[in-house]
XYZ file of C-alpha atoms in Angstrom:
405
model
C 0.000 0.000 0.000
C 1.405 3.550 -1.107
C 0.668 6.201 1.024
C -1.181 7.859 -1.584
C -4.151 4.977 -0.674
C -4.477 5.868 2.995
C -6.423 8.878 4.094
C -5.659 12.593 3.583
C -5.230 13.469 7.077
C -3.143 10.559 7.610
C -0.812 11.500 4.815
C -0.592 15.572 6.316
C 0.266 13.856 9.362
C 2.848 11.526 8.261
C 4.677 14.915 6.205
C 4.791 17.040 9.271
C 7.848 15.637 10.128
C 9.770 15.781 7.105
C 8.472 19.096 6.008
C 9.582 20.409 9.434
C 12.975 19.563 8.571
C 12.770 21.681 5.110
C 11.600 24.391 6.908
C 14.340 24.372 9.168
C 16.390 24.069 6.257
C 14.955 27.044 4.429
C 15.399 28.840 7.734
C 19.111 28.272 8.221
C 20.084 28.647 4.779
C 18.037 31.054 3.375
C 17.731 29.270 0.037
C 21.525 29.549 -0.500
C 21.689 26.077 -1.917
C 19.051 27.590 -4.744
C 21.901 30.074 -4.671
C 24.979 28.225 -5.188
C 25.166 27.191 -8.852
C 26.995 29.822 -10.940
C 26.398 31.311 -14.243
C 27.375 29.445 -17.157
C 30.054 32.149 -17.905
C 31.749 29.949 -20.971
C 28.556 29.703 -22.674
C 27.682 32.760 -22.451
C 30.794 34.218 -23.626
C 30.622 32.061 -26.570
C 27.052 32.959 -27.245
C 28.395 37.107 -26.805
C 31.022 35.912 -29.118
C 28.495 34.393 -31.875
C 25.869 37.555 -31.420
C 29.027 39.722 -32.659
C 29.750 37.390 -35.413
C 29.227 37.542 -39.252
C 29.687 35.220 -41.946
C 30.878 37.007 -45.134
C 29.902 39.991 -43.934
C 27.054 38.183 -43.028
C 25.539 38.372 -39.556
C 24.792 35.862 -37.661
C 21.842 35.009 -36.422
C 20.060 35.545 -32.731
C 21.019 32.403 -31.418
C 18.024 32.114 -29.381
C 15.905 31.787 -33.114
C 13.610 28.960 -33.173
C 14.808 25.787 -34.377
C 13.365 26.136 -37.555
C 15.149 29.444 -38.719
C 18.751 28.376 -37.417
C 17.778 25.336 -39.240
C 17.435 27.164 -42.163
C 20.835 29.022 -41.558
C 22.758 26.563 -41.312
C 21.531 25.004 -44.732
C 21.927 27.762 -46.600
C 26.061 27.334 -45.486
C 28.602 25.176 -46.895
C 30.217 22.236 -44.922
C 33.258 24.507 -44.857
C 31.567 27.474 -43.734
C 29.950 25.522 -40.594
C 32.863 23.681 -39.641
C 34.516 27.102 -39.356
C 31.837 28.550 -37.060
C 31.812 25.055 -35.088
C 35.496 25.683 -34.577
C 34.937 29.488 -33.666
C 32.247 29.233 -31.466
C 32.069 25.442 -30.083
C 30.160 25.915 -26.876
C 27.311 28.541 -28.929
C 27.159 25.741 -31.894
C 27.262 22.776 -29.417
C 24.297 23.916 -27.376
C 22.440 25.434 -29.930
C 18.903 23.865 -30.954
C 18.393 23.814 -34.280
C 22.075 23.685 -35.648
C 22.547 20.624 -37.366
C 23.113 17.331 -35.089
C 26.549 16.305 -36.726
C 27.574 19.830 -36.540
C 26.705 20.181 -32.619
C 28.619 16.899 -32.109
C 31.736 18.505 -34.084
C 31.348 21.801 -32.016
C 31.089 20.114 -28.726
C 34.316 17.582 -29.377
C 36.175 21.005 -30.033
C 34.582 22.695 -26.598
C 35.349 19.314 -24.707
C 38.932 19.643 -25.958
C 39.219 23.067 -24.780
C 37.808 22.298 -21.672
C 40.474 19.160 -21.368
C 43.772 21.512 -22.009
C 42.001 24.118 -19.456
C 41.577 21.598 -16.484
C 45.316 19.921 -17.069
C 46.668 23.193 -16.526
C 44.748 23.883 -13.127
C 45.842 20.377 -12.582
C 49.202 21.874 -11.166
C 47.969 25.330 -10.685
C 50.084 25.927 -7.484
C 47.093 28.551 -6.210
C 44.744 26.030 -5.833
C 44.088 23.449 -3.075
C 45.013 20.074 -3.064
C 41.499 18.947 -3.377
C 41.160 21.718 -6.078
C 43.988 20.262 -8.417
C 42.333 16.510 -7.623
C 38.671 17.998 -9.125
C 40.815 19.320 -12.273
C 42.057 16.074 -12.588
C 38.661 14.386 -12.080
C 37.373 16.373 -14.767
C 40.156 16.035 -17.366
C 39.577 12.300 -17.263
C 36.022 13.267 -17.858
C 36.324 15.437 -20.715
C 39.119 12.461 -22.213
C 36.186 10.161 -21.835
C 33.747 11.987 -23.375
C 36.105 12.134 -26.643
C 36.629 8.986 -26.847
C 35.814 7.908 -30.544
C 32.516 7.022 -31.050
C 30.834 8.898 -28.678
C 28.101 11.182 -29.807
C 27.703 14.286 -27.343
C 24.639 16.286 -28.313
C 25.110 19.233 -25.258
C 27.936 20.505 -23.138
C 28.425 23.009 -20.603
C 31.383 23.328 -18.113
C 30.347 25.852 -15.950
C 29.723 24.943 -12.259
C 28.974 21.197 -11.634
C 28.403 20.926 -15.588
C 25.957 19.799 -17.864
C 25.883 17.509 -20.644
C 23.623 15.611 -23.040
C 24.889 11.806 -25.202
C 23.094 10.541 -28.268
C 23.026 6.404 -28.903
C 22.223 5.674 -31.967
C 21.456 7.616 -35.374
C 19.157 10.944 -34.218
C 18.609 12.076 -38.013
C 17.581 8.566 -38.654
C 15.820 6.974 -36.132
C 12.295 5.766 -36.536
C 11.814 6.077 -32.460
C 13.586 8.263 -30.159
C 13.713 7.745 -26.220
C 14.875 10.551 -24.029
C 16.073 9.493 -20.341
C 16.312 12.482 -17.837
C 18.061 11.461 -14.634
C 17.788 12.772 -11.236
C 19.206 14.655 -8.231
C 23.108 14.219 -8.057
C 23.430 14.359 -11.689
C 26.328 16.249 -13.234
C 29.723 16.037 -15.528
C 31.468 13.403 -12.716
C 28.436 11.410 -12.015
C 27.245 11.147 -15.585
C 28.773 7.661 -16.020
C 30.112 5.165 -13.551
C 32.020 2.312 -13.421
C 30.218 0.947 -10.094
C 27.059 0.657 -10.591
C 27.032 1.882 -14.073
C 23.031 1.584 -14.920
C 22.518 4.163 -11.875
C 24.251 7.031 -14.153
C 22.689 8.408 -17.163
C 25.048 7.283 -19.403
C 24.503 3.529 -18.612
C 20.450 4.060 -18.048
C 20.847 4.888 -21.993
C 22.822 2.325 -23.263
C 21.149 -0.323 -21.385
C 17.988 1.451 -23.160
C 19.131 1.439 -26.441
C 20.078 -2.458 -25.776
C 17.083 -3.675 -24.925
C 14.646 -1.663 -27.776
C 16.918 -3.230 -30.296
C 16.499 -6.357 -29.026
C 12.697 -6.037 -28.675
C 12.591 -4.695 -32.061
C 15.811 -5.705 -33.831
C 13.998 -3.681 -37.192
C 12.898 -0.302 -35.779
C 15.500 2.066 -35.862
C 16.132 3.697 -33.055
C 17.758 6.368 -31.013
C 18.214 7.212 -27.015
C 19.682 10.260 -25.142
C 20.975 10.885 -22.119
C 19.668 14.208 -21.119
C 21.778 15.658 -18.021
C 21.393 18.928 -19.624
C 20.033 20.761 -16.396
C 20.860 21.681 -13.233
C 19.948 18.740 -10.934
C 19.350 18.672 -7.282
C 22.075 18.327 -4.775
C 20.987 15.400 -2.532
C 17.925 14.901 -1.052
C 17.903 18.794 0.444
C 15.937 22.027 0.009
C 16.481 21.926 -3.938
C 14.635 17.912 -4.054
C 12.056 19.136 -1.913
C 10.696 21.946 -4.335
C 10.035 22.549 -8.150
C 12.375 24.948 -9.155
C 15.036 22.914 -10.323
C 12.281 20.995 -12.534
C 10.933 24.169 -13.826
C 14.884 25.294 -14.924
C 15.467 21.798 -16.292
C 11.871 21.927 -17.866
C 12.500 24.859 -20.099
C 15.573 23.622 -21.117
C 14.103 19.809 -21.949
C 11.303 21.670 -24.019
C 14.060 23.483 -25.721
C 15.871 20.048 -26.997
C 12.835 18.608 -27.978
C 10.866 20.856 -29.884
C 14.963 21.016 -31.906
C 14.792 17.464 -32.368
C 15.124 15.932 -36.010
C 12.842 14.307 -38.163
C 9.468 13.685 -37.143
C 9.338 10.448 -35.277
C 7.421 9.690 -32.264
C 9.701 10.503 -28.751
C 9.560 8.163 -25.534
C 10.029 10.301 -21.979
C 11.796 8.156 -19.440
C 11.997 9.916 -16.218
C 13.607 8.198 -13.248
C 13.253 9.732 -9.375
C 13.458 13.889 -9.262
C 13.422 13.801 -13.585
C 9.999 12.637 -13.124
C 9.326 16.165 -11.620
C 11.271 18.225 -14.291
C 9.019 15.597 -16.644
C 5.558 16.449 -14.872
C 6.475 19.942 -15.405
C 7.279 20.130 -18.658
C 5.046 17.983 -19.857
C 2.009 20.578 -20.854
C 4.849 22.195 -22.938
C 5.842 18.988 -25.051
C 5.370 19.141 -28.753
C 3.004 16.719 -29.481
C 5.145 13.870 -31.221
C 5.559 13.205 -27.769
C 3.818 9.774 -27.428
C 4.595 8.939 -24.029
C 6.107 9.899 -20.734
C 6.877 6.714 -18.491
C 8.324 7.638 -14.780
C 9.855 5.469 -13.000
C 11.046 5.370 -8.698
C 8.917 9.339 -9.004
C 8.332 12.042 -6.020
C 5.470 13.306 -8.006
C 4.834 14.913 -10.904
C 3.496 18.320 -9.486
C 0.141 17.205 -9.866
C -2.759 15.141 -8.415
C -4.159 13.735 -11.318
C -2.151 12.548 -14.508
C -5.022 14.575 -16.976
C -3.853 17.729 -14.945
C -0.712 17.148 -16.777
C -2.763 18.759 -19.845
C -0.331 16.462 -22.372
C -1.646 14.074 -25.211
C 0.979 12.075 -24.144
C 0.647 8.461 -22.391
C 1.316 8.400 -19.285
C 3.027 5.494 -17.680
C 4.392 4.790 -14.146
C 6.403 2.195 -12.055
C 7.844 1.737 -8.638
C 9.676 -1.486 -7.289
C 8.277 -2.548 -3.755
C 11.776 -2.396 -1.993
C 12.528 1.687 -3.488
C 12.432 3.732 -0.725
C 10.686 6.447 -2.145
C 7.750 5.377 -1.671
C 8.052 6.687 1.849
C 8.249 10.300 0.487
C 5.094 12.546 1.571
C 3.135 12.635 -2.139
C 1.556 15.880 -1.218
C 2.567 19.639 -2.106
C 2.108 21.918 1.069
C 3.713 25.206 -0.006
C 5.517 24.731 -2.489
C 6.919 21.967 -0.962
C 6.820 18.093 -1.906
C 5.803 17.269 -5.375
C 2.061 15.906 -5.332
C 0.117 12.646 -5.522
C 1.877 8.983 -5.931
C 2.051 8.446 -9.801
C 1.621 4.493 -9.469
C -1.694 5.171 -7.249
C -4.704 4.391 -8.172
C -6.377 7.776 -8.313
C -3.473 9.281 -9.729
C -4.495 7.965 -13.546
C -1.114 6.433 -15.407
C -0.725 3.028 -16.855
C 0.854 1.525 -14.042
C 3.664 -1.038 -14.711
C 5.365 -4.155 -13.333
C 8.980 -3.431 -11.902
C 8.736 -5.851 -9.349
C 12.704 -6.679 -9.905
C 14.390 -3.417 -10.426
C 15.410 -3.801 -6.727
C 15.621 -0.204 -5.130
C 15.534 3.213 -6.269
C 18.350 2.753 -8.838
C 17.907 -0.718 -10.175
C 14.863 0.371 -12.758
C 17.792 -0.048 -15.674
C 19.133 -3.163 -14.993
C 19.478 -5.153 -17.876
C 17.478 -8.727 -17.347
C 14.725 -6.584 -15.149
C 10.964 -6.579 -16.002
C 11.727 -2.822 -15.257
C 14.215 -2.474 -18.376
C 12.030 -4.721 -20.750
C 8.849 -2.620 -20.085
C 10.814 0.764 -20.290
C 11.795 -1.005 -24.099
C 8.906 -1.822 -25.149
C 7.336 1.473 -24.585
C 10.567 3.279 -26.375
C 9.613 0.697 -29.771
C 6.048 0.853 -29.807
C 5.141 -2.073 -28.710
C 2.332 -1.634 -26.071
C 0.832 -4.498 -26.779
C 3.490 -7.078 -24.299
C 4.239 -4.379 -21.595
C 3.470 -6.497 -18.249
C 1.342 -4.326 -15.815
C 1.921 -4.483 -12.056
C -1.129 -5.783 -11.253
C -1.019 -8.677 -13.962
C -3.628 -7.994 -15.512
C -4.321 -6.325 -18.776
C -4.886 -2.507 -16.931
C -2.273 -0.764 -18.343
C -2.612 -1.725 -21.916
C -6.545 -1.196 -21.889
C -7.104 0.531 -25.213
C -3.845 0.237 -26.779
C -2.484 -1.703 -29.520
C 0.979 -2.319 -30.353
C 3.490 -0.908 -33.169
C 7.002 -0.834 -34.136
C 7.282 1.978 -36.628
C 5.188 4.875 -35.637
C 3.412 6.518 -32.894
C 0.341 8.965 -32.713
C 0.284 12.293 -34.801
């Protein structure tokens, strides 16, 4: 039983305690941790740097254009002529939405390598701490990692803890796209792991794009790893409230409303990117099929039609994750609403009885993973609910190669 299923008083009663401690929080701090995450100074010089531009004599245009006419700027170049602003402006080209998707990935193995020279000279920077020189080294192996051939980085940003988006797969190709956004303790170090690799964004993806080829070896697909925001620190003041989810949701809109091509996009949300997912979602374009969370606080809303998306909306929660101890209320701004996988709450609930805690909901060989797949193909028809019946898949019929318009 969720707490979501008990009564409303019960459930104020049971938050008390845990929304005294934010308060006491908010009270000591005042909101510094909101505080603490600084401007994205490179970026933004690049993006000074590319508003002062021209081309020919050409200028250049606003770089906050809609996809569609930066699109249409960068067609009417030659390769040459956009491998020369990918070289002269890396970070503006690599973040930019609506610049080509091979060009972005040039631009941002050209910002990664200036980021790489920068960090192995603070390395021995003699005016930093110990601990300071250790972070530039812990980043340099990041930013080596990240160039490693083969690897398709669709964002980068390496201001503050960082930011940073992957691609797996063929984007201008694919016939189905899946977009993963992570939660809290997600940044440029924690992206990937070695221990406990399917816990990290980079290794929730791949184990993605694994499994929807093998549930449909013939549907071409395509998955990202979206740690393009500014995620929570821990489980403090910043987890509690939205407005980390409301940053990350602008920015998630952003990407996908720039994506290629016109196939039909998955939403996989795991723990706090279920929030920056619930509020986004009213904003998604509307090749946006579905939006599955999994291990979720809450979506900011009581009901999953007060998400005001066309969207499917899918949920899952393994019986040993511990958050469904979390108060699923909002009192204040704090807390993030109603228990997606309850009853009331309205999603196509799903079986995950294996993904064994909060992080385990990628694990290849889980129920978890193969239902997370078969949403990202099409294929509604096999998903196994969590109530083993036929619930969750009332009214749907499966398919491989397209979505809803």
């Amino acid at each position: 039983m969720t707490s979501f299923d008990t009564s409303p008083k019960l459930n104020v009663w049971r938050a008390l305690p845990a929304l005294a401690v934010v308060f006491v929080m908010l009270a000591t701090t005042g909101w510094t941790a909101m505080r603490s995450h600084r401007e994205s100074t490179a970026l933004q010089a690049s993006l000074s740097q590319w508003e002062h531009g021209s081309i020919h004599g050409r200028h250049l245009p606003d770089p906050g254009s809609g996809p569609a006419r930066l699109g249409h700027f960068f067609a009417s170049l030659t390769p040459h002529e956009r491998d020369r602003l990918a070289h002269r402006y890396p970070l503006a080209v690599g973040n930019m939405n609506g610049a080509p998707v091979p060009l972005r990935y040039l631009a941002n193995r050209v910002a990664l390598k200036q980021a790489r020279a920068v960090e192995r000279k603070r390395m021995h920077d003699s005016r930093l701490s110990t601990a300071g020189q250790q972070d530039a080294g812990h980043r340099m192996q990041r930013y080596a990692s990240l160039l490693s051939p083969g690897r398709h980085i669709l964002a980068f940003d390496p201001e503050g803890s960082g930011r940073v988006a992957e691609v797996f797969g063929d984007l201008d190709r694919a016939q189905r796209v899946s977009v993963v956004v992570p939660g809290v303790d997600t940044d440029l170090l924690t992206f990937q792991r070695t221990y406990r690799r399917y816990s990290a964004p980079v290794g929730m993806a791949k184990a993605l794009y694994a499994a929807e080829r093998t549930a449909s070896p013939t549907t071409g697909t395509a998955v990202i790893a979206w740690a393009d925001y500014t995620a929570p620190d821990g489980l403090g003041v910043d987890a509690a409230t939205g407005l980390r989810a409301e940053e990350g949701a602008v920015r998630l809109n952003a990407l996908l409303r720039a994506l290629p091509g016109r196939a039909p996009v998955s939403m996989f949300c795991h723990s706090y990117g279920s929030v920056v997912c619930g509020v986004a979602a009213h904003g998604m374009p509307g090749r946006v099929a579905d939006i599955a969370v999994a291990a979720s606080p809450g979506m900011r809303v009581t009901q999953a039609g007060h998400l005001r998306t066309t969207a499917r909306v899918w949920a899952m929660r393994d019986a040993t994750d511990w958050v469904q101890d979390v108060p699923y209320l909002e009192l204040g701004g704090l807390g993030h609403g109603a228990d997606p996988v309850s009853a009331g709450f309205g999603a196509r609930v799903l079986s995950a009885r294996d993904a064994q805690g909060h992080s385990g909901y990628f694990q290849p060989g889980t129920d978890s993973l193969r239902n997370l797949a078969d949403i990202g193909v099409g294929a509604y028809d096999v998903v196994t609910c969590a109530q083993e019946n036929d619930a969750c898949r009332s009214g749907l019929s499966g398919t491989t190669t397209a979505g809803r318009a």
